[in-house]
């Protein structure tokens, strides 16, 4: 019997990553689904056991916690990054991991209180 070793065990990539340092990495897929732009502020809301990522403020003026910035200064930068130690630590605590949470998100919904929101699959940490 031949035992096979696979190089790519898991091919699913995370949609959003929370780091214990407060850094939040947002993929282009999430940015497009929420129509996120440079300067928008994100937040997470909990509703009936579900966690939703949504845009708290559009094009916020000044410095805000969890304000999105482009990951590089190119014309077509679609990946964003935000910083919020409080938000990251809250997600990491719920996730049960205390260094990094690499999470998928579901399909966008129209929430009555939040507007367009993405459900975060908070307990499914994607391993590399």
XYZ file of C-alpha atoms in Angstrom:
128
model
C 0.000 0.000 0.000
C 1.354 3.400 -1.015
C 0.926 6.306 1.394
C 0.465 9.625 -0.372
C 1.514 12.988 1.025
C -0.261 16.039 -0.312
C 1.391 19.435 -0.578
C -1.873 21.411 -0.468
C -3.968 19.876 2.267
C -6.297 22.825 2.612
C -6.884 25.067 -0.410
C -9.511 27.352 1.139
C -8.162 30.852 1.769
C -9.438 33.170 4.510
C -11.574 36.190 3.688
C -10.579 38.210 6.747
C -7.704 37.792 9.180
C -7.499 39.151 12.716
C -4.098 39.411 14.417
C -3.405 39.858 18.133
C -1.439 43.008 17.262
C -4.683 44.675 16.129
C -4.102 44.308 12.399
C -7.108 43.248 10.307
C -6.452 42.047 6.747
C -9.445 42.290 4.419
C -9.481 40.536 1.050
C -10.771 42.065 -2.153
C -13.787 39.725 -2.056
C -14.933 41.182 1.289
C -14.159 44.744 0.204
C -16.225 44.298 -2.944
C -19.158 42.661 -1.127
C -19.377 45.564 1.347
C -18.337 48.247 -1.177
C -15.477 49.127 1.173
C -13.200 51.995 0.220
C -10.171 53.703 1.704
C -11.399 55.683 4.745
C -14.429 53.536 5.642
C -14.734 52.253 9.214
C -15.732 48.628 9.870
C -17.280 46.997 12.920
C -18.663 43.635 13.985
C -22.140 43.183 15.421
C -23.566 40.112 17.148
C -27.196 39.247 16.515
C -28.829 36.022 17.723
C -25.525 34.175 17.942
C -24.281 35.297 14.522
C -21.420 37.719 13.966
C -21.703 40.249 11.151
C -19.042 42.434 9.555
C -20.484 45.734 8.368
C -19.506 49.296 7.489
C -20.001 51.563 10.488
C -19.024 54.841 8.761
C -18.473 55.639 5.102
C -15.540 57.857 4.177
C -14.898 58.904 7.781
C -12.979 62.142 8.233
C -10.051 62.113 10.651
C -8.513 59.142 12.417
C -10.809 56.325 13.543
C -10.320 52.913 15.050
C -10.843 50.136 12.447
C -10.569 52.588 9.546
C -9.699 50.874 6.263
C -6.554 51.717 4.355
C -5.222 50.314 1.095
C -2.475 47.732 1.566
C -0.351 49.496 -1.044
C -0.559 52.708 -3.048
C -1.409 51.248 -6.421
C -4.201 52.363 -8.698
C -5.983 49.032 -8.452
C -5.485 48.102 -4.797
C -8.505 46.079 -3.713
C -7.131 44.543 -0.502
C -7.599 46.640 2.604
C -6.176 46.735 6.101
C -7.595 48.167 9.306
C -6.286 48.380 12.866
C -8.269 47.810 16.046
C -6.787 45.973 18.987
C -10.182 45.838 20.756
C -11.937 44.332 17.748
C -9.178 41.777 17.155
C -8.976 40.668 20.779
C -12.763 40.250 20.935
C -12.771 38.062 17.799
C -9.759 36.047 18.976
C -11.420 35.425 22.344
C -14.618 34.110 20.732
C -12.608 32.094 18.205
C -10.549 30.469 20.951
C -7.244 31.331 19.295
C -5.071 34.017 20.813
C -2.646 34.856 18.023
C -4.402 34.831 14.636
C -7.904 34.095 13.366
C -8.074 33.432 9.614
C -11.809 33.329 8.943
C -14.187 32.824 6.026
C -17.317 34.907 5.548
C -20.703 33.986 4.138
C -22.736 35.647 1.414
C -23.804 39.273 1.956
C -27.185 39.861 3.553
C -29.346 42.945 3.966
C -29.656 43.247 7.740
C -32.511 45.473 8.978
C -30.264 47.387 11.425
C -26.853 47.199 9.751
C -27.581 47.399 6.041
C -25.330 45.194 3.933
C -23.435 42.830 6.217
C -21.319 39.703 5.897
C -21.771 36.829 8.344
C -18.399 35.813 9.764
C -17.938 32.097 10.356
C -16.248 32.855 13.647
C -15.445 29.321 14.839
C -13.841 28.099 11.615
C -10.182 29.087 11.751
C -8.509 28.232 8.432
C -5.113 26.648 8.894
C -2.290 27.195 6.427
